[in-house]
Coordinates of C-alpha atoms in Angstrom, one line a residue:
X1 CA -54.7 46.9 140.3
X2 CA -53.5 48.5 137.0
X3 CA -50.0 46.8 137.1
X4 CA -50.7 43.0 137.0
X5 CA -49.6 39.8 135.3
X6 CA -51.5 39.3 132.6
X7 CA -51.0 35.3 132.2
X8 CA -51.3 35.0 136.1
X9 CA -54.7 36.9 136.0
X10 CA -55.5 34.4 133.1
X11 CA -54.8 31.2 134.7
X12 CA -56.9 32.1 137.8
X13 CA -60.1 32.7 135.7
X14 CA -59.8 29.8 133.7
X15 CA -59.1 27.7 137.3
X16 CA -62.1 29.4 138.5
X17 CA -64.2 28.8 135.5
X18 CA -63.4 25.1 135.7
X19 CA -64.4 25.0 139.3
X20 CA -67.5 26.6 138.1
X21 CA -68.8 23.9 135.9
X22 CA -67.7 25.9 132.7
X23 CA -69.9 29.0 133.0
X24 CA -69.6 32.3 135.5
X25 CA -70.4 35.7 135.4
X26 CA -67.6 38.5 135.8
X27 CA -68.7 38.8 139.7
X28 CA -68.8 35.1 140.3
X29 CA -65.1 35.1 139.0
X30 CA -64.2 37.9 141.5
X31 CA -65.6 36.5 144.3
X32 CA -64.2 32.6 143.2
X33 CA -60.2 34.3 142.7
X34 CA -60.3 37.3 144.7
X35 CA -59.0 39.3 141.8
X36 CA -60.0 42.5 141.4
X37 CA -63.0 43.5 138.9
X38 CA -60.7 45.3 136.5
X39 CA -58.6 42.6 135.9
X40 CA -61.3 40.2 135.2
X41 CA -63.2 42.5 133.4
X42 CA -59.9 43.2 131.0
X43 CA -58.7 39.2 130.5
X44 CA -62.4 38.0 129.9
X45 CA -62.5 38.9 126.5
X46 CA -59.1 37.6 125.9
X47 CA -59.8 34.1 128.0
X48 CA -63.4 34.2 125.9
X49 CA -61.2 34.4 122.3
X50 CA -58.8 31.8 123.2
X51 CA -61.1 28.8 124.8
X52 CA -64.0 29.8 122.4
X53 CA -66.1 31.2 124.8
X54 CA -70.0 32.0 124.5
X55 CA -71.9 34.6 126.2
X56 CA -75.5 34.1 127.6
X57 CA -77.2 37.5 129.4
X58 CA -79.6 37.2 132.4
X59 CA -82.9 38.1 132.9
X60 CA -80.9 40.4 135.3
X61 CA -79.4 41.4 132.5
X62 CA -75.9 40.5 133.3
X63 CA -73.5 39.0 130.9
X64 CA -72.8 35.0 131.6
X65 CA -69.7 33.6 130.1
X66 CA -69.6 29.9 129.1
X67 CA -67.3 27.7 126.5
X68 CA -69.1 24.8 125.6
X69 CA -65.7 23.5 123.5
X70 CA -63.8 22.9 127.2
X71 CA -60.3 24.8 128.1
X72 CA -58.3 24.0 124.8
X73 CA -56.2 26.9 123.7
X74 CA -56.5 28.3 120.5
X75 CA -52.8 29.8 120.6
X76 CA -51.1 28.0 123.3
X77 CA -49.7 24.3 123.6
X78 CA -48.0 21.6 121.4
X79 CA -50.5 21.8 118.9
X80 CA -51.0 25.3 117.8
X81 CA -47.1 26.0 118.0
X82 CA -46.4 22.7 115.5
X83 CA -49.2 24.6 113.2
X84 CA -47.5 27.7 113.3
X85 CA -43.9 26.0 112.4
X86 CA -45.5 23.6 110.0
X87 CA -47.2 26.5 108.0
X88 CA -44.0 28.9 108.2
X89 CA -41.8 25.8 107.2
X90 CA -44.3 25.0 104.0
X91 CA -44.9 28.6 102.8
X92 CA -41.3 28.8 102.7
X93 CA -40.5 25.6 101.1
X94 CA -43.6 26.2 98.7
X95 CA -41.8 29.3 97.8
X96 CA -38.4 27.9 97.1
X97 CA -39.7 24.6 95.0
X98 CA -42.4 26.3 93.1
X99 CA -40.5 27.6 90.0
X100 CA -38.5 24.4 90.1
X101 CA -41.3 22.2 90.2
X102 CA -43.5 24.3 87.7
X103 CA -40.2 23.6 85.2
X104 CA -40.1 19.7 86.0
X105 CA -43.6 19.1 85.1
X106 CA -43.4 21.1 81.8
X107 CA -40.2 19.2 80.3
X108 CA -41.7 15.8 81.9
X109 CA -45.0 16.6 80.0
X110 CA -43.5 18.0 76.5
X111 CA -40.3 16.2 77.2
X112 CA -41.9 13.0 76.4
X113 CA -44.2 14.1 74.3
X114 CA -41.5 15.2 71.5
X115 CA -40.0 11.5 72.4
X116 CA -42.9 9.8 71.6
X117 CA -43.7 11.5 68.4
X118 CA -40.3 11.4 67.5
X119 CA -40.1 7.6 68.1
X120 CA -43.3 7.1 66.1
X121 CA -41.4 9.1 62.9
X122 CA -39.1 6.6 63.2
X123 CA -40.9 3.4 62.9
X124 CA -42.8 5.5 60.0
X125 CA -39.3 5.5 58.2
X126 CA -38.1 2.1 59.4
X127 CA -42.1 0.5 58.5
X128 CA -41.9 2.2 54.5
X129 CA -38.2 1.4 54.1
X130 CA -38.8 -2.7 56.1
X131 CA -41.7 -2.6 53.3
X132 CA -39.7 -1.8 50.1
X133 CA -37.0 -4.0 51.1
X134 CA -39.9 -6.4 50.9
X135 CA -40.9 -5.7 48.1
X136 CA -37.8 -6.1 46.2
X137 CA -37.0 -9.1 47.2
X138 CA -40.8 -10.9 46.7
X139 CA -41.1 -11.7 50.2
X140 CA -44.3 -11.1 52.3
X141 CA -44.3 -8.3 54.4
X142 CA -46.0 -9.5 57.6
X143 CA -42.4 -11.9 58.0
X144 CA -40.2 -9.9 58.8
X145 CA -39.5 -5.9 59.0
X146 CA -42.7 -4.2 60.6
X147 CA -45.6 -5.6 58.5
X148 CA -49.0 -3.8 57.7
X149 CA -50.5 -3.6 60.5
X150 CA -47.4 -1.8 62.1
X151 CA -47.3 0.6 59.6
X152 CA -51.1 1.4 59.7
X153 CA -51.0 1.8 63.4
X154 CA -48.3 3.8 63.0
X155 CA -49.0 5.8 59.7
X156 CA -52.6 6.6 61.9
X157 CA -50.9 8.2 64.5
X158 CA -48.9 10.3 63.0
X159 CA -51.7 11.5 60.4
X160 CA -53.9 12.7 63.5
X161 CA -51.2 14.5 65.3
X162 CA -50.0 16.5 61.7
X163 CA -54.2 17.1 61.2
X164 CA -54.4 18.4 64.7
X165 CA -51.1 20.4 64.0
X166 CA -52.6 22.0 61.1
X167 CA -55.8 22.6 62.3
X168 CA -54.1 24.9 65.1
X169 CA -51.9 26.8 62.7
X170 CA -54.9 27.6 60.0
X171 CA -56.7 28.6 63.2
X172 CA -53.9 30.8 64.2
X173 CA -53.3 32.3 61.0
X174 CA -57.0 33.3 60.6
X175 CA -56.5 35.5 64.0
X176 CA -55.7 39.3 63.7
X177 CA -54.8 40.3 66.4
X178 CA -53.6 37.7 69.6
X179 CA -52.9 38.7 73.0
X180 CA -49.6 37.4 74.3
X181 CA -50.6 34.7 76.6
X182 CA -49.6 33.2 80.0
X183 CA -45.8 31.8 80.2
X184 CA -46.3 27.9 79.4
X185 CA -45.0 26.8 82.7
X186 CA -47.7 28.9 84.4
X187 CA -50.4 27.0 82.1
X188 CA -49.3 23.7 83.0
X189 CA -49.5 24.6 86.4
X190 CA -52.7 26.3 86.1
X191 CA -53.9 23.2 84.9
X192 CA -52.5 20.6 87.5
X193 CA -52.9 22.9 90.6
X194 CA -55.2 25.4 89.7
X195 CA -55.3 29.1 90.4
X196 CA -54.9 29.1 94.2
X197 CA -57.0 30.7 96.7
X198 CA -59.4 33.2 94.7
X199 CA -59.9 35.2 98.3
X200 CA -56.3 35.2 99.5
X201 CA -56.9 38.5 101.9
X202 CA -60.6 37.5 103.4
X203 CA -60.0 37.8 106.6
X204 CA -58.6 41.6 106.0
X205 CA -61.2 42.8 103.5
X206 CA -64.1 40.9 105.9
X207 CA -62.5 43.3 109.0
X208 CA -62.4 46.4 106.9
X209 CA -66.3 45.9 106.1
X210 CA -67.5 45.1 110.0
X211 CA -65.4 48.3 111.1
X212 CA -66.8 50.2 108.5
X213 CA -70.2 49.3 109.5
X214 CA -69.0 49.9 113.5
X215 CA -67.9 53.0 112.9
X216 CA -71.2 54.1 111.0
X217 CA -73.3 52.8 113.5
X218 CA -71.8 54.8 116.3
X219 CA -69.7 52.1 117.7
X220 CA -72.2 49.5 118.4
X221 CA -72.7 45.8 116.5
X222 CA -75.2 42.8 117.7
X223 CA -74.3 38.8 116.8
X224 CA -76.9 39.0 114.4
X225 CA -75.7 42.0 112.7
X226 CA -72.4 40.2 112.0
X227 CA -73.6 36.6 111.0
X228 CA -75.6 38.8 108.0
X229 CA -71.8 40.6 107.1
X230 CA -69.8 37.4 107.2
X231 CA -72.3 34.7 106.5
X232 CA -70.6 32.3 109.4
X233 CA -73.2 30.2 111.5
X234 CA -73.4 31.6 115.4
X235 CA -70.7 30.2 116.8
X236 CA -68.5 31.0 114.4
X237 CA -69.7 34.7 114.8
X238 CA -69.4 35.0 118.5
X239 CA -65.3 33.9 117.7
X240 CA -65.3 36.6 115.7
X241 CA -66.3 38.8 117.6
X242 CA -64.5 37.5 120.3
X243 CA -61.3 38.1 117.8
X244 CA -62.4 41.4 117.4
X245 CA -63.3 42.1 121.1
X246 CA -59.8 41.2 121.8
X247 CA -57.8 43.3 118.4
X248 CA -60.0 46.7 119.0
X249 CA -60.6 46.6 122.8
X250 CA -64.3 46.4 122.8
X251 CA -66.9 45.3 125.5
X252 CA -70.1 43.2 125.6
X253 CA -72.8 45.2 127.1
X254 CA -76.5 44.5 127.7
X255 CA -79.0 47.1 127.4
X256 CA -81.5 48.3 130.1
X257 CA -84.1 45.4 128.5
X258 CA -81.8 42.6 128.3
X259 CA -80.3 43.0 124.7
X260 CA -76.5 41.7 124.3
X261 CA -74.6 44.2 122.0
X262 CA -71.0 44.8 121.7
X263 CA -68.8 48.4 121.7
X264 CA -66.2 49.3 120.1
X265 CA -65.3 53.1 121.6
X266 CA -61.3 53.3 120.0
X267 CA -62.7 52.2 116.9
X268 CA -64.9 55.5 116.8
X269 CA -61.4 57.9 117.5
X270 CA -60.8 58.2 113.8
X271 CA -61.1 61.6 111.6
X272 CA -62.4 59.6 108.8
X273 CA -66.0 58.4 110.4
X274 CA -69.1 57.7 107.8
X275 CA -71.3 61.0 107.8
X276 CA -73.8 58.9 106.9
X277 CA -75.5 54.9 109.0
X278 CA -73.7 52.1 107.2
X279 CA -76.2 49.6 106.0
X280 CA -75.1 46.0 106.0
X281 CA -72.9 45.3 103.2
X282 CA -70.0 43.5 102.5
X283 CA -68.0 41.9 99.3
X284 CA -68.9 38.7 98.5
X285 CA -66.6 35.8 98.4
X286 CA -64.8 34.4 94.9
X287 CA -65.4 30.6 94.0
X288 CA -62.8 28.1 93.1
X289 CA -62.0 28.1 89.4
X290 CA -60.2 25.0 87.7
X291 CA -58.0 27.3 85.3
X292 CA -57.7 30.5 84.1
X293 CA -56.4 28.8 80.9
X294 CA -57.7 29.1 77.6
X295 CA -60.4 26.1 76.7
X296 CA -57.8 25.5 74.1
X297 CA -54.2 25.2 76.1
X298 CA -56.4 23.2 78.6
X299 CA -57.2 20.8 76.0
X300 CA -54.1 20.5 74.0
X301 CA -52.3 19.4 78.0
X302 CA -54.7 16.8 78.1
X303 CA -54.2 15.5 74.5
X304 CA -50.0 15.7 75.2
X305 CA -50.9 14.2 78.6
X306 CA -53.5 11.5 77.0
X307 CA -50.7 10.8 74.5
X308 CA -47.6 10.4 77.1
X309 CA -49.5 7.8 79.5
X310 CA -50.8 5.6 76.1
X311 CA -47.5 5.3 75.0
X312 CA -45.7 5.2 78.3
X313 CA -48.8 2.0 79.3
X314 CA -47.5 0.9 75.7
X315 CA -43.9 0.5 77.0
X316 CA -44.9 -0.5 80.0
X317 CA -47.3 -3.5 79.2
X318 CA -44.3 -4.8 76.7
X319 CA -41.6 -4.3 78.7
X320 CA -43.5 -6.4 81.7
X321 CA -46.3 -7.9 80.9
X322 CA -45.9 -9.5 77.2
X323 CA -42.0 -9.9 76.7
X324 CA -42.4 -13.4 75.2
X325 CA -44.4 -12.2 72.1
X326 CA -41.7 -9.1 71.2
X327 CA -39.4 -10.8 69.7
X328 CA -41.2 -12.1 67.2
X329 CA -42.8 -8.9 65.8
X330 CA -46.0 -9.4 65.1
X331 CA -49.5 -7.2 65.7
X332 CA -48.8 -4.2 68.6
X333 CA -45.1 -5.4 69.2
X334 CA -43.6 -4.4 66.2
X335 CA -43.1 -0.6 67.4
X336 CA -41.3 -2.2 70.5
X337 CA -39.2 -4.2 68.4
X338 CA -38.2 -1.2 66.7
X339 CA -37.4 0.7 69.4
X340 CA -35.6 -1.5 71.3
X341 CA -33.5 -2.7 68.4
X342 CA -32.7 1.7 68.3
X343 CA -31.8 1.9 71.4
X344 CA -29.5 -1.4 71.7
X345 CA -27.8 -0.7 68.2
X346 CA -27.4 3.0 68.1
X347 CA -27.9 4.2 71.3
X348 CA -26.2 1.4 72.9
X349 CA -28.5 0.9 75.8
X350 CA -29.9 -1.9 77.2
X351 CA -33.4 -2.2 76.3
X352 CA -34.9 -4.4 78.8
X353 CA -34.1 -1.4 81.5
X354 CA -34.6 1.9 79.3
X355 CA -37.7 0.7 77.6
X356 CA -39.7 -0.3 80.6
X357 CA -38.5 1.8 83.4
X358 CA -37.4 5.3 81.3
X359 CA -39.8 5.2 78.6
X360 CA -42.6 2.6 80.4
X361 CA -43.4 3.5 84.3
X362 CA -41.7 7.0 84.5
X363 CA -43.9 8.6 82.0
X364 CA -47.0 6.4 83.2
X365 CA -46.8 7.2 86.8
X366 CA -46.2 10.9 86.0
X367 CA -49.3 10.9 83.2
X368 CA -51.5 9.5 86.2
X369 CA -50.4 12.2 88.1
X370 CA -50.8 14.6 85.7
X371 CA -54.5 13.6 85.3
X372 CA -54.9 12.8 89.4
X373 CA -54.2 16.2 90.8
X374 CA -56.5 18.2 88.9
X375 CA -59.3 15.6 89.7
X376 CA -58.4 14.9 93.5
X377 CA -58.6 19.0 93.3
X378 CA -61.6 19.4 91.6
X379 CA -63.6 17.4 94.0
X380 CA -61.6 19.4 96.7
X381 CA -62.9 22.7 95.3
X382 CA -66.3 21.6 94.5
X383 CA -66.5 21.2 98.4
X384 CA -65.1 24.6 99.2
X385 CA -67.0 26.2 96.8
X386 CA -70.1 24.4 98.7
X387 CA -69.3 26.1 102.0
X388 CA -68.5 29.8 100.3
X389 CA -71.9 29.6 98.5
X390 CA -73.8 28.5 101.3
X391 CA -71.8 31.3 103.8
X392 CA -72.7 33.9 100.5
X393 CA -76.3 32.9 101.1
X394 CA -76.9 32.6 104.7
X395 CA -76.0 36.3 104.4
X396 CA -78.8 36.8 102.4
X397 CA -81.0 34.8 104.3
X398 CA -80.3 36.5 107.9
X399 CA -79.9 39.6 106.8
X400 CA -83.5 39.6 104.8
X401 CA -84.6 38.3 108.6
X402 CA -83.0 41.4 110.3
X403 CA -85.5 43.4 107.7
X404 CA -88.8 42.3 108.6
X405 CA -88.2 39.6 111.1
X406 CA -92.3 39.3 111.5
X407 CA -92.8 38.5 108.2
X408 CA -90.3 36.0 106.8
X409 CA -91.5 33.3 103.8
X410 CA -89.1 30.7 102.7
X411 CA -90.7 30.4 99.3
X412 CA -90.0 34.1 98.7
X413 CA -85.8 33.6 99.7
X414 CA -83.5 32.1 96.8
X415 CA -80.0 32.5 95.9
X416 CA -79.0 35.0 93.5
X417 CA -75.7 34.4 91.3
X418 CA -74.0 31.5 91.0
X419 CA -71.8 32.9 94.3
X420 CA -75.1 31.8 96.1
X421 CA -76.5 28.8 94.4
X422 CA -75.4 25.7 96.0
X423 CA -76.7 22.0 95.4
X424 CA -79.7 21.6 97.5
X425 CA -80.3 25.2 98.2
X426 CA -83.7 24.6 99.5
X427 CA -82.7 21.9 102.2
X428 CA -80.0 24.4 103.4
X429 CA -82.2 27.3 103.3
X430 CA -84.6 25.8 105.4
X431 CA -82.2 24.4 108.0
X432 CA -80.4 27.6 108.3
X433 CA -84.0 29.3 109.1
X434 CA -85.1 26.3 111.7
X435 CA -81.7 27.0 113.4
X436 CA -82.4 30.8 113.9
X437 CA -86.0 30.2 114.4
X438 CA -84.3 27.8 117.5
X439 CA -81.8 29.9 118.6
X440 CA -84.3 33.1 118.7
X441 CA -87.7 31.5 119.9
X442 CA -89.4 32.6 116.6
X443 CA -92.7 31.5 116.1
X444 CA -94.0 29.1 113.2
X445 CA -97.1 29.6 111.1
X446 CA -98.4 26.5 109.4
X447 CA -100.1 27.9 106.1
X448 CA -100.6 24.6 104.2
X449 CA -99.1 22.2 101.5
X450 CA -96.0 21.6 103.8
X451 CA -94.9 25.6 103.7
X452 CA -94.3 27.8 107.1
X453 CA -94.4 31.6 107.9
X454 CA -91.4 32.6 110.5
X455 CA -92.1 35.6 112.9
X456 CA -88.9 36.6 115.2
X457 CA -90.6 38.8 117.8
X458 CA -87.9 38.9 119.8
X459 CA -85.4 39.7 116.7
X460 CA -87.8 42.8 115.9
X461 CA -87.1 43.7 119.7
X462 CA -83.8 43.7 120.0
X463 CA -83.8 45.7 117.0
X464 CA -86.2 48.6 117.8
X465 CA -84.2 48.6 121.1
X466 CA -80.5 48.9 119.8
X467 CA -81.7 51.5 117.6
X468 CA -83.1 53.5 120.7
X469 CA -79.6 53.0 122.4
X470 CA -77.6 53.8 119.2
X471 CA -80.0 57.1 119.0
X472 CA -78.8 57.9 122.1
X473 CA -75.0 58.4 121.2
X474 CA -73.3 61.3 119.9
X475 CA -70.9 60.7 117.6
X476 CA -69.3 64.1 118.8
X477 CA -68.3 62.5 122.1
X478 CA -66.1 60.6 120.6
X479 CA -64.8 63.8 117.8
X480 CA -60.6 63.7 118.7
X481 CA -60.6 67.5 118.7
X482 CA -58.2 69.5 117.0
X483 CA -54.5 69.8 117.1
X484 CA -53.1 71.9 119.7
X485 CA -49.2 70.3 119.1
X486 CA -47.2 69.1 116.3
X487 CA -43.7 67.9 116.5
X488 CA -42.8 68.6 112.8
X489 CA -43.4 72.8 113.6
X490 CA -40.7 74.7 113.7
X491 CA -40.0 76.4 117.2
X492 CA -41.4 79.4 117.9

């Protein structure tokens, strides 16, 4: 009985539970396998955590076991073991390429940048010098050289960039004291990928808070209970709990009226148990940020950024697009002409690839990336942010049920924080009470001008009866006693 396989006693209950239509309790699955009681009773929690598997009790009061999702495993299979390779495979690869990449995108961003500019001081020089030559000789000077409009255009540009390079050194020079800041490659990717994960370890500080409340409510923890620690809807919960049936060897039990609450006895063995009865709190979960940057480093990227995919659409367009007109060097073409005439003479590169492909589409496609991946993300995080407010508030909202479920007033329940406040609040609030008013036959009050009262009777029962069992435990029964051995004495 005691000495068993443990995936042969598996795959008989969830054979017998498919004969059975999906739902069983742990005596119809003896008497369907022939197994013995302990087995079943042992693997049920496990079979419950992997196939999702609900829990229903009786008016007998007996525990009925049912998985609405079907027999898909959780752990087992093609699916879950490529997830588990796939994710190994990418955190290590995301490892490896992440100083590498965090370096590319820095010299591609200022890379260019200091091309540009420097190709603009250039056509500045060639423009004033094209213009004296001019000049000299009494010709016009929108014939030949790089005309007035050229050197405007030109002239322009640079005049902003050395205003805007001022500006930030009078700035800086008016500061006392300035905190070393974050290396630039962390910036720029700070600004393109954001700040990661703001609750990287949830699921471990969300399972030190629900053992901390186990333990200081002598062992014992309803659905309910949970949904107001974590926030998560009921299914969710009851996979939680499931999880934790499965990690800390507890069992569902129903009390003598019919309430389902769940026991956690090993979790009570501990010399470090509350003195006092935990009341339900836990931490509250981070939101998304776009950047921990600065204001000003985040708006100096986009300006370099901004600057790299005008002049890199610039190079394109003329490189493509409007090759006929270059030659002749009039209006926007000029600063082409110039730097293809650079690149063929000095440089001795051929302008028609260079121009186009180096200094055209590789610093346009990159610049459109640049600017892609923080929006794509942004909308990505303003989604997730969504679900972590809404789970901050359902917390709020059940557990201010579990208070006084016979007196609940939706006009009277509103987010606090901006951890809380989600678009639509009110729509949410109100669907999250209809569910729970659903799920625990509450009754509805009509009190005019389209606003309800919501009573849970049967939510103020369970809780006056789990108190009256959790009164009847003594945390002593579960003291570990003191020790009578030590290996680390010396022998006597």
């Amino acid at each position: 009985i005691y000495d068993y396989k443990v995936d042969a006693v598996k795959n008989k209950i969830v054979n017998a539970l498919k004969k059975r239509k999906l739902e069983a309790t742990v005596t119809d699955l003896v008497a369907t396998t022939g197994l013995p009681t302990y087995q079943v009773q042992q693997q049920m929690n496990s079979v419950a955590d992997e196939y999702r598997g609900q829990m229903r009790v009786t008016e007998a009061g007996e525990i009925l076991y049912y998985f609405p999702a079907g027999f898909r495993s959780r752990y087992r299979g093609m699916g879950p073991a490529f997830k588990r390779v796939f994710r190994s495979v990418l955190s290590t690869g995301a490892k490896v390429l992440s100083f590498l990449f965090k370096i590319w995108i820095v010299a591609m961003l200022i890379g260019y940048f200091v091309i540009f500019v420097g190709l603009l001081l250039l056509a500045l020089l060639a423009s004033i010098a094209g213009s004296a030559a001019s000049n000299s000789q009494g010709r016009s000077r929108g014939r030949d050289g790089f005309g007035l409009g050229g050197f405007f255009i030109v002239t322009r540009v640079v005049q902003i960039f050395i205003e805007l390079w001022l500006y930030s050194s009078l700035t800086k020079g008016q500061r006392t004291t300035r905190k070393r800041g974050r290396p630039l490659h962390k910036s720029v990717f700070s600004y393109v990928f954001g700040e990661g994960n703001p609750n990287p370890d949830w699921d471990t500080v969300q399972k030190r808070a629900v053992i901390k409340y186990i333990q200081g409510n002598k062992g014992v923890i309803t659905l309910e209970e949970l949904m107001s620690l974590t926030g998560l809807e009921e299914t969710e919960a009851q996979d939680l709990l499931n999880e934790y049936l499965v990690e800390f060897e507890g069992e569902p039990e129903v009390t003598e009226e019919g309430s389902l609450y769940y026991r956690f006895a090993d979790l009570m063995k501990s010399r470090d148990l509350p003195t006092e009865p935990q009341v339900r709190s836990a931490p509250t979960r981070a939101l998304y940020v776009f950047s921990a940057n600065k204001p000003s480093a985040n708006r100096w990227f986009t300006f370099f950024n901004a600057f790299n995919l005008l002049f890199g659409g610039y190079f394109l367009y003329f490189g493509t697009v409007a090759p006929p007109i270059v030659p002749q060097g009039h209006g926007f073409g000029q600063f082409y002409l110039m730097t293809s005439i650079l690149s063929s003479r000095y440089l001795g590169l051929d302008p028609t690839v260079v121009l186009p492909v180096v200094l055209g589409a590789i610093p346009f496609v990159f610049s459109l990336f640049f600017f892609g991946v923080p929006l794509i993300r942004r909308s990505r995080e303003k989604a997730k942010n969504r679900k972590i407010k809404e789970a901050n508030f359902r917390r709020r909202l059940v557990d201010r049920i579990l208070q006084n479920p016979l007196y609940v007033d939706p006009m009277k329940l509103q987010p606090v924080g901006e951890e809380e406040s989600a678009a639509g609040w009110e729509e949410f609030r109100d669907s999250v009470l209809k569910r729970f008013a659903a799920m625990k036959h509450a009754d509805v009050e009509d009190i005019g001008d389209g606003n309800y009262l919501y009573k849970f009777p049967e939510i103020e029962r369970e809780q006056k009866d789990i108190a009256r069992l959790r009164s009847t435990i003594d945390v002593k029964e579960f003291d570990i006693g003191r020790t009578i051995y030590d290996s680390g004495d010396p022998p006597q």
